[in-house]
Coordinates of C-alpha atoms in Angstrom, one line a residue:
M38 CA 0.2 0.0 0.1
P39 CA 2.9 2.7 0.5
R40 CA 4.4 1.9 -2.5
M41 CA 0.9 2.3 -4.3
Q42 CA 0.6 5.8 -2.5
M43 CA 4.3 6.9 -3.7
N44 CA 3.6 5.9 -7.3
Q45 CA 0.0 7.5 -7.4
P46 CA 1.2 11.2 -7.6
L47 CA 4.0 10.4 -10.1
S48 CA 1.4 8.7 -12.3
L49 CA -0.9 11.7 -12.2
S50 CA 1.7 13.9 -12.8
I51 CA 2.8 11.9 -16.0
V52 CA -0.9 11.8 -17.1
L53 CA -1.3 15.6 -16.7
I54 CA 2.0 16.2 -18.6
K55 CA 0.6 14.2 -21.6
L56 CA -2.7 15.8 -21.7
V57 CA -1.1 19.4 -21.6
L58 CA 1.1 18.2 -24.4
A59 CA -1.8 16.9 -26.1
V60 CA -3.9 20.0 -25.9
I61 CA -0.8 22.1 -27.3
F62 CA 0.0 20.0 -30.3
A63 CA -3.8 19.9 -31.1
E64 CA -4.1 23.6 -31.2
S65 CA -1.3 24.7 -33.5
S66 CA 1.2 22.3 -34.9
L67 CA 3.4 23.4 -38.1
L68 CA 4.2 20.9 -40.8
K69 CA 7.3 22.2 -43.0
V70 CA 7.8 20.7 -46.2
W71 CA 10.6 21.6 -48.6
I72 CA 9.7 20.1 -52.3
I73 CA 10.6 20.6 -56.0
D74 CA 7.9 22.8 -57.0
Q75 CA 5.6 20.8 -59.6
K76 CA 2.2 21.4 -61.2
G77 CA -0.4 19.9 -59.0
L78 CA 1.9 19.0 -56.1
L79 CA 0.1 21.1 -53.6
H80 CA -3.1 19.2 -54.2
D81 CA -1.2 16.1 -53.8
I82 CA 0.4 16.9 -50.6
N83 CA -3.3 17.8 -49.3
E84 CA -4.4 14.5 -50.3
I85 CA -1.9 12.9 -48.4
L86 CA -2.6 14.7 -45.2
C87 CA -6.3 14.0 -45.6
N88 CA -5.4 10.4 -45.7
L89 CA -3.3 10.7 -42.4
Q90 CA -6.3 12.3 -41.0
L91 CA -4.8 15.8 -40.6
T92 CA -7.0 18.8 -40.7
I93 CA -5.2 22.0 -42.4
Q94 CA -6.2 25.3 -40.8
R95 CA -4.1 27.4 -42.6
V96 CA -1.3 27.1 -45.4
K97 CA 1.6 29.1 -46.7
V98 CA 3.3 28.3 -49.9
M99 CA 6.6 30.3 -50.3
P100 CA 8.2 29.7 -53.8
T101 CA 12.1 30.1 -54.5
P102 CA 14.0 31.1 -57.5
D103 CA 15.5 27.9 -57.9
G104 CA 12.4 25.8 -58.5
R105 CA 11.7 24.9 -55.1
A106 CA 8.9 25.7 -52.2
L107 CA 8.7 25.7 -48.7
D108 CA 5.0 24.7 -47.8
L109 CA 4.0 25.5 -44.3
F110 CA 1.0 23.8 -43.2
F111 CA -0.7 24.9 -39.7
I112 CA -2.6 21.4 -39.1
T113 CA -4.5 19.6 -36.0
D114 CA -4.7 15.8 -35.8
E115 CA -7.9 14.1 -35.7
M116 CA -6.5 11.4 -34.0
E117 CA -5.2 13.9 -31.3
L118 CA -1.7 11.9 -31.1
F119 CA 0.6 14.8 -31.9
H120 CA 1.9 14.9 -28.4
T121 CA 3.7 11.5 -29.1
K122 CA 7.3 11.4 -31.2
E123 CA 5.8 8.3 -33.1
R124 CA 2.9 9.9 -34.5
R125 CA 5.0 12.8 -35.7
D126 CA 7.7 10.8 -36.9
D127 CA 5.1 8.6 -38.8
V128 CA 3.5 11.7 -40.5
C129 CA 6.8 13.0 -41.9
Q130 CA 8.0 9.3 -42.9
Y131 CA 4.7 8.8 -44.7
L132 CA 4.7 12.2 -46.5
S133 CA 8.5 11.5 -47.6
E134 CA 7.7 7.9 -49.0
A135 CA 4.4 9.2 -50.8
L136 CA 6.0 12.2 -52.3
G137 CA 9.5 10.6 -53.2
E138 CA 12.0 12.5 -54.9
R139 CA 9.7 15.5 -55.2
C140 CA 10.3 15.8 -51.3
I141 CA 13.4 17.2 -50.0
S142 CA 12.7 17.5 -46.2
S143 CA 9.8 17.8 -44.0
E144 CA 9.3 18.8 -40.2
L145 CA 6.5 18.7 -37.8
Q146 CA 7.1 21.0 -34.8
L147 CA 4.8 23.4 -32.6
A148 CA 3.8 26.5 -34.3
G149 CA 5.3 29.1 -32.0
P150 CA 4.6 32.7 -31.8
E151 CA 7.2 33.6 -34.6
Y152 CA 4.6 32.3 -36.9
G153 CA 1.8 34.2 -35.7
H154 CA 1.7 36.9 -38.7
L155 CA 1.3 33.6 -41.1
Q156 CA -2.2 32.9 -39.1
G157 CA -3.5 36.3 -38.7
F158 CA -6.1 38.7 -40.6
S159 CA -5.9 39.7 -43.9
S160 CA -7.1 43.1 -45.5
L161 CA -8.5 42.9 -49.1
P162 CA -8.7 45.9 -51.6
P163 CA -12.3 47.4 -51.4
A164 CA -13.1 46.2 -54.6
Y165 CA -12.5 42.9 -53.7
S166 CA -14.2 42.7 -50.6
E167 CA -17.2 44.2 -52.1
E168 CA -17.5 41.6 -54.9
L169 CA -16.7 38.5 -52.2
F170 CA -18.6 39.6 -49.3
G171 CA -21.2 41.7 -50.5
P172 CA -24.9 40.8 -50.4
E173 CA -25.3 38.2 -53.4
L174 CA -28.7 38.3 -54.8
V175 CA -29.8 36.0 -57.8
D176 CA -30.4 38.6 -60.1
K177 CA -26.9 40.4 -59.2
V178 CA -24.5 41.2 -62.0
S179 CA -21.1 39.6 -61.0
L180 CA -17.7 39.9 -62.2
H181 CA -17.7 36.3 -62.7
P182 CA -21.3 35.2 -63.4
L183 CA -22.6 31.6 -63.4
S184 CA -22.3 29.4 -66.7
Q185 CA -25.7 29.1 -68.4
D186 CA -26.7 26.0 -66.9
M187 CA -25.9 27.1 -63.4
T188 CA -27.9 30.4 -63.5
T189 CA -31.2 28.1 -64.2
L190 CA -30.9 27.0 -60.7
K191 CA -33.8 28.0 -58.7
T192 CA -33.5 30.1 -55.3
P193 CA -34.3 27.3 -52.4
T194 CA -37.8 27.4 -51.0
V195 CA -38.5 27.3 -47.5
T196 CA -41.9 26.7 -46.0
V197 CA -43.0 27.0 -42.4
D198 CA -45.4 24.9 -40.4
N199 CA -46.1 25.4 -36.8
S200 CA -49.1 23.1 -36.8
L201 CA -47.9 19.9 -36.6
S202 CA -46.0 19.8 -33.3
S203 CA -46.4 21.7 -29.8
V204 CA -42.9 22.1 -29.2
H205 CA -41.4 22.1 -32.9
T206 CA -41.2 24.2 -35.9
L207 CA -41.3 22.4 -39.2
L208 CA -39.0 23.7 -42.1
Q209 CA -39.7 22.3 -45.4
I210 CA -37.1 23.2 -47.9
Q211 CA -36.6 22.2 -51.6
C212 CA -33.0 23.0 -52.7
V213 CA -30.7 21.6 -55.3
D214 CA -28.5 18.7 -54.3
Q215 CA -24.9 19.8 -53.5
K216 CA -21.8 19.1 -51.6
S217 CA -21.8 19.5 -48.0
L218 CA -25.7 20.5 -47.9
C219 CA -26.0 19.0 -44.5
Y220 CA -23.2 20.8 -43.3
D221 CA -24.4 24.2 -44.3
L222 CA -27.8 23.5 -42.7
M223 CA -26.3 22.4 -39.4
R224 CA -24.0 25.6 -39.6
I225 CA -27.0 27.9 -40.1
S226 CA -28.8 26.5 -37.5
K227 CA -26.2 26.3 -35.1
D228 CA -25.3 30.1 -35.7
S229 CA -29.2 30.8 -35.4
D230 CA -29.0 29.5 -32.0
I231 CA -31.7 26.7 -33.5
K232 CA -31.7 23.1 -32.7
V233 CA -32.5 20.5 -35.0
A234 CA -34.5 17.9 -33.2
Y235 CA -35.2 15.8 -36.5
G236 CA -34.6 15.8 -40.0
R237 CA -35.5 13.8 -43.3
F238 CA -33.8 14.2 -46.8
N239 CA -35.4 13.0 -49.8
S240 CA -33.6 13.1 -53.0
S241 CA -35.5 13.8 -56.7
A242 CA -34.5 12.3 -60.0
K243 CA -34.1 15.8 -61.4
G244 CA -31.3 16.6 -58.6
F245 CA -33.1 18.5 -56.1
Q246 CA -33.3 17.7 -52.2
N247 CA -36.7 17.7 -50.4
I248 CA -35.8 18.2 -46.8
D249 CA -37.8 18.2 -43.5
L250 CA -36.3 19.8 -40.3
F251 CA -38.1 19.7 -36.9
V252 CA -36.4 22.7 -35.2
Q253 CA -36.6 24.2 -31.9
Q254 CA -35.0 27.3 -30.1
K255 CA -32.2 26.4 -28.4
E256 CA -32.4 28.5 -25.3
D257 CA -35.9 27.2 -24.2
G258 CA -36.6 24.2 -26.5
Q259 CA -39.8 25.5 -27.8
K260 CA -41.0 26.0 -31.3
I261 CA -40.3 29.3 -33.2
I262 CA -43.2 31.7 -33.0
D263 CA -41.6 35.0 -33.6
P264 CA -42.4 36.1 -37.0
E265 CA -39.2 38.2 -37.3
R266 CA -36.9 35.4 -36.3
L267 CA -38.7 33.0 -38.6
K268 CA -38.3 35.4 -41.5
T269 CA -34.7 36.2 -40.6
L270 CA -33.9 32.4 -40.5
C271 CA -36.0 31.7 -43.9
T272 CA -34.0 34.5 -45.6
C273 CA -30.5 33.1 -44.2
L274 CA -31.3 29.6 -45.4
K275 CA -32.2 30.9 -48.8
E276 CA -29.1 32.7 -49.4
E277 CA -26.8 30.7 -47.6
M278 CA -27.6 27.5 -49.4
L279 CA -27.8 29.3 -52.8
H280 CA -24.2 30.8 -52.5
P281 CA -22.2 28.9 -49.5
L282 CA -19.1 30.1 -51.0
R283 CA -17.9 33.0 -53.0
V284 CA -15.3 32.6 -55.8
I285 CA -13.7 35.4 -58.1
I286 CA -10.7 36.1 -60.0
V287 CA -8.8 39.6 -59.8
N288 CA -5.7 41.2 -60.7
R289 CA -2.8 41.4 -58.1
G290 CA -0.7 43.8 -59.9
P291 CA 0.8 41.9 -62.9
D292 CA -0.4 38.7 -61.7
I293 CA -3.6 36.7 -61.4
E294 CA -4.9 36.1 -57.9
L295 CA -8.0 33.6 -57.6
L296 CA -10.0 34.0 -54.2
V297 CA -12.4 31.4 -52.8
A298 CA -14.2 32.6 -49.5
N299 CA -16.7 30.7 -47.2
P300 CA -18.4 31.9 -43.9
V301 CA -16.7 30.9 -40.3
E302 CA -18.6 29.4 -38.1
L303 CA -19.4 30.8 -34.7
S304 CA -17.4 28.1 -33.1
G305 CA -14.1 29.7 -35.1
K306 CA -13.9 26.6 -37.6
G307 CA -13.9 26.9 -41.4
R308 CA -15.8 24.9 -43.9
P309 CA -13.9 21.4 -44.5
R310 CA -12.2 20.5 -47.5
V311 CA -12.3 23.5 -49.5
F312 CA -8.5 23.7 -49.8
Y313 CA -8.3 20.3 -51.1
D314 CA -11.2 20.9 -53.6
V315 CA -9.8 24.2 -54.8
T316 CA -6.6 22.6 -55.5
L317 CA -8.1 19.4 -57.1
A318 CA -10.0 21.7 -59.5
L319 CA -6.9 23.6 -60.7
K320 CA -4.8 20.4 -60.9
A321 CA -7.3 18.9 -63.3
L322 CA -7.3 22.2 -65.3
G323 CA -3.5 22.0 -65.4
V324 CA -3.0 25.6 -63.7
F325 CA -0.1 26.0 -61.6
I326 CA -0.3 27.5 -58.3
F327 CA 2.5 30.1 -57.6
S328 CA 1.6 30.7 -54.1
A329 CA -1.2 30.0 -51.9
E330 CA -2.2 30.8 -48.3
V331 CA -5.6 30.9 -46.1
V332 CA -6.2 33.9 -43.9
R333 CA -9.3 35.2 -42.2
H334 CA -11.0 38.5 -43.0
S335 CA -13.7 40.3 -40.9
T336 CA -16.7 42.2 -42.3
Q337 CA -19.3 43.9 -40.1
E338 CA -21.7 40.8 -40.2
R339 CA -19.2 37.9 -40.0
Q340 CA -15.8 36.4 -40.0
W341 CA -14.7 34.8 -43.6
E342 CA -11.9 32.3 -44.5
V343 CA -10.2 33.5 -47.3
Y344 CA -8.1 31.0 -49.8
R345 CA -5.8 33.1 -51.8
F346 CA -4.1 31.4 -54.6
L347 CA -1.6 33.3 -56.9
L348 CA -1.6 31.6 -60.2
D349 CA 1.2 31.2 -62.6
E350 CA 0.7 31.9 -66.5
S351 CA 1.6 29.0 -68.9
R352 CA 1.0 28.7 -72.9
D353 CA -1.4 25.9 -72.1
F354 CA -3.6 28.1 -70.1
P355 CA -3.3 31.8 -70.8
L356 CA -4.7 33.4 -67.6
N357 CA -5.1 36.9 -69.6
S358 CA -7.9 35.3 -71.4
S359 CA -11.4 36.1 -70.1
K360 CA -12.6 32.8 -71.4
A361 CA -10.0 30.8 -69.4
R362 CA -10.7 33.1 -66.1
S363 CA -14.6 31.9 -66.4
Q364 CA -13.4 28.4 -66.9
I365 CA -11.4 28.3 -63.7
V366 CA -14.2 30.2 -61.8
D367 CA -16.5 27.6 -63.2
K368 CA -14.4 24.5 -62.3
V369 CA -13.7 25.5 -58.7
R370 CA -17.3 26.3 -58.0
R371 CA -18.5 23.2 -59.6
T372 CA -16.0 21.2 -57.6
L373 CA -16.9 22.7 -54.5
M374 CA -20.8 22.3 -54.8
G375 CA -20.4 18.8 -56.5
W376 CA -22.0 19.6 -59.9

């Protein structure tokens, strides 16, 4: 018994140390990857990290004149094992083996305060901000209008029924079937302080979804009877499902920049797999990414996550062509929405 009492404080201390290390590495870990820069390689690294169950929070791509690049990935581990040396070593080894000769070196470490400027907020020119974050109505004339078949998409319809349940409001939604539709509905509900008690999704042959959501007010568990709150919720659902992401191409001095923006949840989390889908679309088109970064931008209404891609000109894909730019925007939109 005395021996057990002596070991107990030591065991408790070891457990506490492990918990602290787990929290630290879960919050902000930095993966440095030196690579021989090639077209589509950024997406290949992204795919590898997804296979390793790692979530990219921020990224910074810094090319060098000699054809190499230093990619900085601020990541979290879904397995929550970054506090173990074995997990960190396994990640670097798997990445090196998967990339082969394209990988010069890789290193995984705690993201210290010296990298804080790479994880901060970004200021965008007013013209870009207005295009990205302004109210996006169905009939708005955009610098990058939707392709002809995409303009035929109808605005989602939302019908409210408070007669079926004494404690639930029924929201009947009809909208186009698209990637991350369930995520968008849950995000909007959470940000509106609405709890979804039950949901039913029915797909139609024409690519539409018929959705029934039984919802309650989060604060008291009752149905929504305030007309203004119902109106605000329905308007938000229509707008967010029609335009969950914003995609534009702009001139950045002599260069061409692709901007993709999505709302940040109230919890501070961004939309999953956006970076993966955008790099996949650009790789499929054969467009070379010169540099990339993920930043946050604040407006009066909300916070946004903005993916900035500086694109490189090539003979196969002349970026100065308006047709090529429209093709890039259209391809990225379709990949993000799953169309």
